[in-house]
XYZ file of C-alpha atoms in Angstrom:
736
model
C 20.614 73.462 113.815
C 22.188 69.832 112.457
C 22.647 67.043 114.901
C 25.110 67.728 117.597
C 25.427 66.713 121.137
C 23.540 67.471 124.288
C 25.790 70.061 124.980
C 26.020 71.719 122.024
C 22.125 71.320 122.968
C 22.840 72.811 126.243
C 25.158 75.180 125.654
C 22.325 76.596 122.581
C 19.413 76.698 124.784
C 21.954 78.477 127.733
C 22.784 81.003 125.011
C 19.259 81.900 124.015
C 18.488 82.492 127.998
C 21.845 85.162 128.463
C 20.095 86.535 125.432
C 17.362 87.370 126.523
C 18.072 88.392 130.334
C 20.899 90.770 129.139
C 17.611 93.129 128.838
C 15.771 92.073 130.711
C 17.422 90.176 134.164
C 14.566 89.273 135.872
C 12.851 86.518 132.921
C 12.410 83.565 134.374
C 14.624 81.085 132.019
C 13.538 77.972 133.715
C 9.985 78.577 131.967
C 12.071 79.765 128.873
C 13.999 75.832 128.882
C 11.465 73.549 129.364
C 10.188 75.493 126.104
C 13.317 74.689 123.706
C 13.415 71.811 125.491
C 9.715 70.534 124.811
C 9.543 72.285 121.116
C 12.782 70.263 120.471
C 11.094 66.799 121.611
C 7.906 68.251 119.594
C 9.293 68.949 116.423
C 12.463 66.323 116.799
C 11.353 64.037 113.617
C 10.688 67.339 111.273
C 12.934 69.063 108.210
C 12.905 71.825 106.598
C 12.597 72.353 102.303
C 16.852 73.309 102.752
C 16.949 69.548 105.143
C 17.453 71.198 108.483
C 15.859 70.078 111.537
C 12.273 72.143 111.831
C 13.640 73.082 115.219
C 15.902 75.092 113.538
C 12.819 77.357 112.512
C 11.015 78.353 115.885
C 14.857 79.143 117.626
C 15.714 81.481 115.191
C 12.263 83.385 115.578
C 12.488 83.533 118.791
C 16.648 84.630 118.106
C 14.691 88.006 116.985
C 12.715 88.096 119.151
C 14.696 89.089 121.772
C 16.811 91.371 119.435
C 13.693 93.279 120.204
C 13.904 93.209 123.315
C 9.344 91.534 124.080
C 8.962 89.933 127.550
C 9.547 86.132 128.358
C 5.719 84.886 127.104
C 6.936 85.315 123.586
C 10.197 83.305 123.495
C 8.640 81.063 124.428
C 5.804 81.465 122.262
C 8.159 81.818 119.388
C 9.586 77.987 120.235
C 6.069 76.560 120.398
C 4.232 78.225 118.123
C 4.227 76.176 115.823
C 4.234 72.530 117.874
C 0.402 73.124 118.124
C -0.028 73.014 114.416
C 2.529 69.856 113.254
C 2.646 67.497 115.964
C -0.326 65.789 118.285
C 0.832 68.185 120.883
C -2.846 70.331 121.975
C -3.416 73.599 123.368
C -4.734 72.216 126.677
C -1.156 70.379 127.577
C 0.777 73.801 126.214
C -1.956 75.789 128.929
C -0.491 72.933 131.688
C 3.196 73.510 130.672
C 3.139 77.069 130.166
C -0.011 78.761 131.837
C -3.202 80.636 129.917
C -1.315 83.170 128.189
C 1.474 81.653 126.286
C -1.913 78.605 124.760
C -3.457 82.202 124.897
C -0.600 83.954 122.326
C 0.132 80.296 120.732
C -3.343 79.819 119.513
C -3.184 83.133 118.119
C -0.041 82.893 115.798
C -2.067 79.437 115.691
C -4.947 80.482 114.432
C -3.435 82.722 111.909
C -1.220 79.407 111.267
C -3.694 76.436 109.598
C -5.291 80.221 107.053
C -1.771 80.827 105.614
C -1.448 77.474 103.941
C -4.592 78.125 101.751
C -3.981 79.862 98.535
C -7.281 81.609 97.937
C -7.962 85.478 97.873
C -11.125 84.760 99.855
C -9.093 82.710 102.721
C -5.539 86.004 102.841
C -9.011 88.221 103.867
C -9.901 85.743 106.440
C -6.555 84.514 107.898
C -5.878 88.967 107.609
C -9.086 89.471 109.073
C -8.229 87.974 112.059
C -5.069 88.534 112.859
C -6.016 92.084 113.117
C -8.829 90.584 115.651
C -5.802 88.700 117.323
C -3.455 91.760 117.671
C -6.546 94.091 118.822
C -6.534 91.556 122.043
C -3.077 91.104 122.482
C -0.061 93.083 119.905
C 1.939 90.150 120.734
C 0.767 87.758 118.710
C 2.035 90.427 115.668
C 5.008 90.979 117.112
C 5.523 86.033 117.338
C 4.389 86.828 114.013
C 6.121 89.249 112.115
C 9.359 87.042 113.917
C 8.104 84.291 112.203
C 7.725 85.839 108.370
C 11.273 87.036 108.560
C 12.859 83.765 109.187
C 10.047 82.039 106.197
C 11.632 84.568 104.299
C 15.067 84.923 104.414
C 14.688 80.820 103.743
C 12.738 81.986 100.929
C 14.773 80.154 97.947
C 14.384 76.989 99.808
C 10.639 76.293 98.417
C 10.425 74.734 95.582
C 7.710 75.686 93.864
C 7.975 79.392 92.170
C 4.120 79.584 92.603
C 4.292 79.579 96.023
C 7.445 81.736 96.594
C 5.566 84.486 94.508
C 2.279 84.152 96.652
C 4.202 84.669 99.934
C 6.236 87.409 98.638
C 3.503 89.597 97.704
C 1.469 88.683 100.474
C 4.770 89.710 102.701
C 4.573 93.645 100.976
C 0.799 94.200 101.115
C 0.128 93.248 104.521
C 3.234 92.078 106.615
C 5.802 95.227 105.428
C 2.803 97.316 106.151
C 1.940 95.874 109.339
C 5.579 96.818 111.239
C 6.503 100.014 109.578
C 2.702 100.833 111.540
C 4.086 99.390 114.536
C 7.567 101.225 114.228
C 9.709 97.517 113.611
C 11.479 99.699 110.805
C 14.358 97.543 110.523
C 11.831 94.152 110.050
C 9.987 96.174 107.170
C 13.259 96.955 105.546
C 14.229 93.130 105.144
C 10.556 92.580 104.978
C 10.179 94.455 101.617
C 13.854 93.748 100.207
C 13.732 89.617 100.645
C 10.042 90.231 99.184
C 11.593 92.125 96.248
C 14.121 90.662 95.222
C 11.891 87.833 95.235
C 8.648 89.425 92.712
C 11.275 91.807 90.715
C 14.738 89.829 91.065
C 16.093 91.770 87.446
C 15.287 95.171 89.546
C 17.019 94.629 92.738
C 20.247 92.738 90.784
C 19.905 95.964 89.052
C 19.859 98.372 92.008
C 22.369 96.699 94.320
C 24.352 97.107 91.258
C 24.145 100.573 90.619
C 23.898 101.443 94.560
C 28.015 98.936 94.269
C 29.108 101.199 91.585
C 28.207 104.553 93.874
C 30.156 102.963 96.998
C 32.915 101.766 94.600
C 33.261 105.712 92.997
C 32.904 107.359 96.301
C 33.694 104.770 99.119
C 35.039 107.199 101.892
C 31.993 109.838 101.709
C 29.520 108.152 103.956
C 32.402 108.148 106.551
C 33.451 111.534 105.380
C 30.242 113.406 105.172
C 29.819 111.400 108.906
C 33.279 113.537 110.437
C 32.029 116.211 108.896
C 28.441 116.309 111.210
C 30.232 114.896 114.081
C 32.838 118.454 114.551
C 31.000 120.567 112.881
C 28.089 120.178 116.020
C 31.098 118.907 118.334
C 32.389 122.991 117.795
C 29.072 124.069 118.722
C 28.594 122.290 121.844
C 26.332 118.928 120.830
C 27.800 115.792 121.024
C 26.438 113.330 118.927
C 26.328 109.707 117.745
C 26.263 109.497 113.823
C 25.590 107.066 111.133
C 25.795 106.899 107.330
C 23.557 104.351 105.301
C 22.875 103.797 101.851
C 18.500 103.524 100.987
C 17.299 100.016 100.249
C 17.076 98.386 97.350
C 12.966 98.209 97.610
C 12.678 102.704 99.061
C 14.665 103.304 96.217
C 13.553 101.089 93.346
C 9.722 102.351 95.098
C 11.005 106.444 94.945
C 11.752 105.738 90.905
C 8.061 104.432 90.280
C 6.631 107.570 91.839
C 8.822 110.625 90.856
C 8.899 108.129 86.931
C 12.945 108.831 87.182
C 16.120 106.963 86.314
C 18.533 105.589 88.949
C 20.573 108.677 88.124
C 18.157 110.374 88.238
C 17.707 109.734 92.394
C 20.203 111.899 94.045
C 19.687 110.571 98.124
C 20.058 107.395 98.353
C 22.215 108.152 101.551
C 21.052 109.403 105.028
C 22.577 110.288 108.236
C 20.773 109.988 111.565
C 22.279 112.191 113.812
C 21.632 110.756 117.298
C 21.740 114.363 120.981
C 20.763 113.895 124.102
C 17.674 116.114 124.506
C 14.602 117.891 121.936
C 15.857 121.048 122.545
C 19.727 120.125 120.696
C 17.750 118.782 118.040
C 16.137 121.237 117.261
C 20.051 123.157 117.565
C 21.578 120.765 115.828
C 18.815 121.423 112.985
C 19.470 124.758 112.581
C 24.006 124.423 112.794
C 23.268 121.757 109.578
C 21.024 124.531 107.653
C 23.161 127.020 108.479
C 26.371 124.644 107.415
C 24.828 123.223 104.765
C 22.503 124.710 101.406
C 18.935 123.289 102.722
C 16.498 121.516 99.628
C 13.427 122.610 98.806
C 9.916 120.710 100.417
C 11.921 118.356 102.295
C 12.175 119.423 106.187
C 9.448 117.406 108.053
C 8.920 117.441 111.413
C 7.744 114.460 112.980
C 8.725 115.424 116.806
C 5.911 117.888 117.324
C 3.719 115.746 115.265
C 4.499 112.011 115.636
C 3.983 109.818 112.759
C 1.091 107.452 113.611
C 3.427 104.194 114.586
C 4.783 106.862 117.377
C 7.777 107.652 114.913
C 9.757 111.085 116.484
C 12.517 112.531 114.417
C 13.227 116.010 112.072
C 13.748 115.185 108.518
C 15.934 118.226 106.339
C 17.811 117.266 103.066
C 20.931 118.809 102.450
C 23.316 119.247 99.169
C 26.496 119.258 99.852
C 28.688 121.511 98.482
C 31.819 119.408 96.681
C 29.638 117.137 95.006
C 26.260 119.478 94.118
C 24.682 115.636 95.993
C 21.769 115.389 98.072
C 21.758 113.809 101.626
C 18.790 113.097 104.000
C 19.337 114.289 107.260
C 17.845 112.599 110.909
C 17.583 114.687 113.360
C 16.036 112.644 117.066
C 17.048 111.805 120.963
C 18.086 108.245 122.524
C 14.799 107.073 122.783
C 13.308 108.241 120.286
C 15.969 105.802 118.413
C 14.730 103.115 120.602
C 10.765 103.644 119.671
C 11.996 104.074 115.942
C 14.338 100.559 115.832
C 12.627 98.726 118.622
C 8.727 100.131 117.859
C 5.770 99.047 119.553
C 8.758 96.990 121.472
C 9.984 100.387 123.413
C 6.608 101.447 125.031
C 7.352 97.610 128.190
C 8.278 98.322 131.252
C 10.054 94.594 132.161
C 10.873 96.291 135.593
C 7.609 96.753 137.108
C 5.863 93.126 135.186
C 3.398 95.484 133.220
C 2.339 93.159 130.832
C 2.917 94.810 127.027
C -0.244 93.050 125.593
C -2.007 95.416 127.745
C -0.490 99.244 126.851
C 0.609 98.334 123.614
C -3.004 99.054 121.453
C -2.987 102.554 123.072
C -0.200 103.461 121.918
C -2.209 102.431 118.380
C -5.450 104.440 117.305
C -4.859 102.750 113.513
C -5.722 100.085 114.886
C -8.425 100.901 116.118
C -10.015 102.524 112.954
C -9.189 99.444 111.240
C -11.416 96.849 114.389
C -14.292 100.270 113.278
C -13.464 99.142 109.446
C -13.719 94.804 110.077
C -17.800 96.494 111.697
C -18.073 97.890 109.108
C -16.914 96.258 105.826
C -19.636 92.527 104.783
C -17.072 90.000 104.217
C -13.050 89.415 104.206
C -12.394 91.175 100.898
C -14.230 94.035 101.116
C -12.480 94.565 104.715
C -8.463 93.714 103.559
C -9.288 96.310 100.664
C -10.481 98.628 102.387
C -7.232 98.209 105.029
C -4.987 98.075 101.972
C -6.142 101.966 101.700
C -5.748 102.491 105.530
C -2.475 100.745 105.331
C -0.243 101.883 102.513
C -0.713 105.815 102.137
C 1.675 108.364 103.264
C -0.456 111.006 106.000
C -1.129 114.363 105.885
C -1.837 115.761 109.353
C -5.179 118.226 110.132
C -6.910 120.051 113.224
C -9.666 120.281 114.649
C -11.198 123.734 114.810
C -10.398 123.095 118.915
C -6.735 122.072 118.528
C -7.221 118.597 117.859
C -4.367 116.650 116.071
C -6.215 114.156 113.091
C -3.520 112.203 110.803
C -5.358 110.914 107.659
C -3.392 109.133 104.397
C -2.226 111.118 101.719
C -5.241 112.444 98.794
C -7.420 113.193 102.061
C -11.236 114.422 101.625
C -12.997 117.055 104.316
C -15.565 113.867 104.224
C -12.073 111.763 105.401
C -11.382 114.122 107.493
C -15.250 113.828 108.825
C -15.195 109.924 109.317
C -12.059 110.278 111.149
C -13.425 112.356 114.049
C -16.580 110.504 114.209
C -18.731 108.021 112.103
C -21.769 109.893 112.952
C -20.226 113.124 112.165
C -19.316 111.234 108.639
C -22.652 110.021 108.359
C -24.610 113.179 108.286
C -22.176 115.554 106.457
C -22.962 118.273 104.957
C -20.451 120.806 104.303
C -16.585 121.502 105.141
C -15.020 124.792 106.017
C -11.337 124.696 106.144
C -9.000 127.348 107.516
C -12.625 129.542 107.984
C -13.609 128.817 104.291
C -15.835 127.291 102.632
C -14.440 124.039 100.130
C -16.470 121.496 98.301
C -16.626 118.295 99.739
C -14.202 116.009 96.914
C -11.402 119.268 98.577
C -8.199 117.525 98.337
C -6.670 118.444 102.393
C -2.749 119.682 103.155
C -0.408 119.844 106.012
C -1.799 121.658 108.445
C -5.066 122.495 107.717
C -7.715 123.428 109.910
C -11.189 121.885 109.307
C -14.668 122.571 110.805
C -17.561 119.870 109.944
C -20.385 121.505 108.541
C -23.425 118.467 109.946
C -27.055 117.657 109.903
C -29.704 116.273 112.043
C -31.353 113.399 110.240
C -28.247 113.402 107.047
C -27.513 109.887 105.399
C -23.964 109.627 103.441
C -23.969 110.219 99.862
C -23.544 107.117 97.666
C -21.150 109.734 95.764
C -18.266 109.999 98.252
C -17.303 107.168 97.571
C -15.382 107.488 94.397
C -13.122 110.245 95.994
C -12.396 109.090 99.553
C -9.423 107.330 100.182
C -9.947 106.008 103.809
C -11.003 103.095 104.429
C -12.496 103.419 107.311
C -15.035 106.105 104.964
C -15.576 103.628 101.805
C -16.592 101.401 104.420
C -19.388 103.466 106.405
C -20.535 104.578 103.120
C -19.999 100.803 101.649
C -22.146 99.677 104.380
C -25.178 102.783 103.820
C -24.928 101.952 100.214
C -25.833 98.292 100.242
C -28.160 98.413 103.794
C -29.795 101.705 101.729
C -30.071 99.158 97.803
C -31.625 96.580 99.798
C -33.861 98.929 101.066
C -34.723 99.716 98.351
C -35.252 96.184 97.215
C -37.238 94.767 98.987
C -39.513 97.587 99.385
C -40.064 97.441 94.945
C -39.825 92.757 95.995
C -42.502 92.997 97.888
C -44.841 95.239 95.824
C -44.208 93.231 93.126
C -44.941 89.255 94.525
C -48.275 91.100 96.318
C -48.853 91.987 92.641
C -48.416 88.521 91.009
C -50.074 86.540 93.905
C -52.982 88.606 93.337
C -53.207 88.640 89.768
C -52.939 84.423 90.435
C -56.499 84.893 92.517
C -53.642 83.199 95.414
C -53.046 83.286 98.792
C -49.131 84.953 98.880
C -48.782 85.545 102.754
C -45.926 84.907 104.947
C -46.679 81.810 105.305
C -46.287 80.922 101.181
C -43.125 82.464 100.702
C -41.180 80.282 103.950
C -42.090 76.985 102.041
C -40.679 78.150 98.466
C -36.759 79.518 100.307
C -35.690 76.306 99.966
C -36.624 75.928 96.587
C -35.389 79.110 95.748
C -32.239 78.349 97.653
C -33.272 81.561 99.359
C -32.656 82.430 103.279
C -35.391 84.246 104.146
C -38.115 85.661 103.454
C -36.118 89.131 103.008
C -33.723 87.717 100.876
C -36.679 86.830 98.712
C -38.080 89.751 98.872
C -34.432 91.660 97.779
C -34.059 88.995 94.733
C -37.426 89.679 93.568
C -36.916 93.464 93.401
C -33.503 92.606 91.873
C -34.555 91.307 89.443
C -32.763 88.940 90.230
C -35.896 86.925 91.266
C -39.176 87.264 88.685
C -42.546 87.942 90.323
C -43.990 84.581 88.519
C -41.226 82.042 89.417
C -42.206 82.821 93.240
C -45.787 82.221 92.532
C -45.920 79.044 90.566
C -42.453 77.749 92.922
C -45.351 78.281 95.434
C -47.862 77.077 92.825
C -46.224 74.139 91.015
C -50.535 73.378 89.193
C -51.066 76.601 87.655
C -47.487 76.659 84.980
C -49.188 76.531 81.855
C -49.537 72.419 79.991
C -46.950 72.507 77.704
C -48.029 72.187 74.304
C -47.025 69.522 71.783
C -44.024 70.085 70.237
C -44.713 69.022 66.649
C -46.830 72.753 66.837
C -45.342 74.693 68.509
C -41.462 75.547 70.294
C -41.325 76.369 73.398
C -39.751 79.868 74.101
C -36.685 80.751 75.325
C -37.576 81.921 79.546
C -35.064 84.723 80.749
C -34.770 85.516 83.695
C -36.823 89.213 85.130
C -34.227 92.297 84.141
C -34.762 95.491 86.268
C -36.112 98.440 84.302
C -34.732 101.684 82.929
C -31.654 102.241 79.970
C -28.168 101.201 80.753
C -26.166 102.868 81.043
C -24.587 104.379 77.845
C -27.239 102.627 75.939
C -29.979 104.679 74.290
C -33.505 105.146 75.958
C -36.886 104.814 75.235
C -36.537 108.015 74.126
C -33.597 107.149 71.269
C -30.771 108.973 73.438
C -28.396 106.975 75.066
C -28.285 107.283 79.410
C -26.293 110.462 80.778
C -24.074 108.648 82.081
C -23.896 110.882 85.425
C -23.821 109.607 88.404
C -25.299 112.270 92.143
C -28.156 112.857 91.354
C -31.364 111.160 91.503
C -32.673 109.318 89.184
C -35.120 110.422 86.118
C -33.091 114.108 86.718
C -33.547 116.655 83.410
C -29.511 117.190 83.086
C -27.777 118.430 79.257
C -24.621 119.789 79.395
C -22.851 123.341 79.403
C -22.325 125.332 76.468
C -20.007 127.770 77.759
C -17.275 124.831 78.948
C -18.371 121.103 76.934
C -17.192 119.002 79.459
C -16.159 115.394 78.674
C -16.019 112.398 80.843
C -12.827 113.124 82.042
C -13.340 116.502 83.331
C -13.981 117.486 87.361
C -18.072 118.417 86.812
C -19.960 119.412 89.025
C -23.578 120.120 89.168
C -25.441 123.591 88.248
C -29.441 123.995 89.516
C -32.121 125.777 86.674
C -35.475 126.107 87.543
C -37.026 124.892 84.476
C -34.062 123.555 83.195
C -32.419 120.259 85.629
C -29.166 120.612 86.210
C -26.529 122.021 84.381
C -23.383 120.320 83.404
C -20.024 121.963 83.908
C -16.275 121.227 84.331
C -15.236 122.668 87.826
C -12.502 125.340 86.210
C -15.775 126.771 84.214
C -15.450 131.366 84.635
C -19.485 130.946 84.462
C -19.445 129.468 87.749
C -18.351 132.406 89.900
C -21.850 133.670 88.140
C -23.520 131.868 90.741
C -21.144 131.783 94.174
C -24.106 133.732 95.990
C -26.281 130.641 95.595
C -24.005 127.979 97.321
C -27.456 125.579 97.529
C -27.646 125.502 93.541
C -24.353 123.147 93.175
C -24.960 119.450 93.927
C -21.678 117.778 94.088
C -21.444 114.889 91.022
C -19.217 112.549 89.114
C -19.208 111.004 85.651
C -20.686 107.232 85.777
C -17.519 104.383 84.934
C -19.862 101.846 84.762
C -21.847 103.859 82.018
C -21.442 106.182 79.022
C -18.565 105.333 77.029
C -20.979 104.680 73.990
C -22.190 107.957 74.108
C -21.152 111.009 72.826
C -19.374 114.712 73.775
C -19.143 117.767 72.444
C -15.109 119.357 72.650
C -14.145 122.268 71.018
C -10.629 123.279 70.218
C -9.139 127.044 68.744
C -7.175 126.057 65.747
C -4.402 128.140 63.782
C -3.867 126.795 60.616
C -1.593 128.028 57.339
C -3.369 129.879 54.639
C -2.780 128.017 52.131
C -4.170 125.125 49.837
C -4.597 121.534 51.800
C -4.691 122.872 55.120
C -7.902 122.181 55.621
C -7.948 119.061 54.240
C -5.410 117.485 56.930
C -7.435 119.827 59.543
C -10.647 117.326 58.890
C -8.379 114.255 57.748
C -6.526 113.728 60.745
C -9.672 113.793 63.672
C -11.079 111.974 60.459
C -8.373 109.160 61.036
C -9.149 109.103 65.166
C -12.636 108.225 64.575
C -13.699 112.221 65.624
C -16.382 114.028 64.628
C -16.897 117.830 62.747
C -20.477 118.699 64.220
C -20.149 122.808 63.776
C -16.405 124.784 62.424
C -16.430 128.328 62.343
C -13.483 131.076 60.867
C -13.097 133.387 63.272
C -10.117 135.128 61.584
C -8.800 135.227 58.193
C -5.481 136.290 57.406
C -2.540 136.383 54.060
C -1.489 133.633 56.065
C -3.194 132.643 58.291
C -6.614 131.141 59.502
C -8.574 130.678 62.635
C -11.312 128.917 63.936
C -12.917 127.136 66.413
C -13.897 123.587 65.941
C -17.226 121.647 67.557
C -16.524 117.837 67.315
C -17.786 114.106 69.359
C -14.719 112.210 71.075
C -16.139 110.050 73.479
C -14.118 111.286 76.237
C -11.345 114.087 78.020
C -8.265 111.064 76.880
C -10.432 110.591 72.530
C -9.664 114.706 72.323
C -5.839 114.641 73.838
C -5.042 112.494 71.258
C -6.475 113.992 68.325
C -4.578 117.560 69.746
C -2.217 115.835 69.964
C -1.947 114.153 66.627
C -2.691 117.714 65.641
C -0.231 119.489 66.492
C 1.992 117.118 64.817
C 0.493 118.018 61.663
C 2.580 120.064 58.916
C -0.655 123.130 58.272
C -1.264 122.796 62.158
C 0.499 126.583 63.335
C -1.101 125.746 67.133
C -4.338 123.759 68.553
C -5.584 124.639 72.114
C -9.380 122.893 73.732
C -11.773 126.653 73.546
C -14.246 127.139 76.919
C -16.163 129.197 75.145
């Protein structure tokens, strides 16, 4: 807002009050005017990066919020949200002048703004953690914060430091855009994504915008023509509809290109049409009319009316093909009430006539917010919370049902374990099996839309650490990781306690709790239990603790002229390193999910390699045999499911160990064929351990080749190289 006369200021203030009263006639114009004047005076000497008076920012934030029909106190908070941070004004001043509710909202936004100024990742994580806590108490804190971020993104180009611009844009894309989507504010989400995209990927953004402009010029009348055709078609069947057409946003187009791994030219559904009708019945009638008039794109129909999204969004989505151009378009059909929820999100649920405070009503509408709070309780720190919450927010949904018909919404790729934790944390902890659509399935099975899932539990059962490798929901991962940490700590404390008792006994000195408490400061440990855990994990040696308690036991150093002192090293945990040779000279098996020391070997029927989905079969006298999950031999164990173990490859080790893979190779029967085969394998660091010719004709050799490789990818590289060789007719991975 440039400097102007008092009359101009009065006009702008009156305009803001008028905007609020267009949707809330009973709004308190006096408190809005007083907040306007208060903030203008407080920010009088401040300017923004572009040189404008700073007060333009809170005014713009307030005007953004009027577009979402928020209550009066939210508008007042928008005007005052920076005064405590940037001026001498205190929260006490705010409460005195505008009431406790406004002061509480301003305080919430102020705390977030202070943390936002930190670029450190831990501070960013702490920022987000506090945002979740604040919006769980009153969702209006998030609304003001989103409007604040939206205006800052609109003026991001004026920030001089490129690193700061990119940090703000990345944080917007990772945190604030998904949060806007979660509360149904789709327009805010889309604009935040596009503004961040323009900053982070300027070349890609410019390219997509140019291509959209070109297509717009090529078919300038397509949107208008399809809109009129749809309107006429529905009118002929007695349905009055409001129809609008639009192009999809640059960021959503770019995202689709990456997800599908296709070029822009291969995308044919960049146009979407919105059909707003009167009733739910008309939604389904309109859908039938559209499907009867156009060819339907298979797999593109989604019914969000019967199964709403977690943010309350309801609509019918379908894809159809235009007859004259074979172009695919998307059609969204909804009622006016559904459209308001899609446009205004959480604000559409608020009622101003009865004075219901929006902050009290909104959290009940969104189960995802409660799930974030549960993750907050389980996470060990801010960064872990941020990691798990991103899992919760970023993935598409899949809808499943309990045996009683209750709907459970999960991230795409969710498993029965995710389902169990979504039902209740205790159900997840005690889960031992699952039935999907009445059939027993492995716990890592990926769930599909409409699946009915029944969880089998056992009293006293605890989470399996191996579950963390395949769960996709933030809540499940946080709960499992918390259990693993607690279990590992308990084991370390017990091991450390035993090691310290032994060390003190060997020296013949007292090693009770009082002695250990006396060395905590010297060893930088907060408690005796932490000290014992450090010893148990190998971070501290038990003798180090003894010598810290009894310095007189330290050996007298010999003269340097006689013996050079030995370098002291920290104690390390016993046992072989994964992938490193053990005492018997063999490398440690890279399998996780098994009890330490359990005997295992790899099945000769399927030759599993790192990268293959695997399962363990308990065999009497042999320990555990590792098979691939598609191994035909597993059918013979179907009657004894208790022998199956859920195992996986340990990603932290085993890469140095070689595994045997088997190939079925057909070569031409001519000089040099076998040499070509062996040379190709050798050049790609494979090692042939066995070769058997199973059939020979005048034209071809058929053979089985066993070779040592690192993993599935290594074997795939060798297969690709063999297929490109002149003398090799065919090569496939053999399973027997």
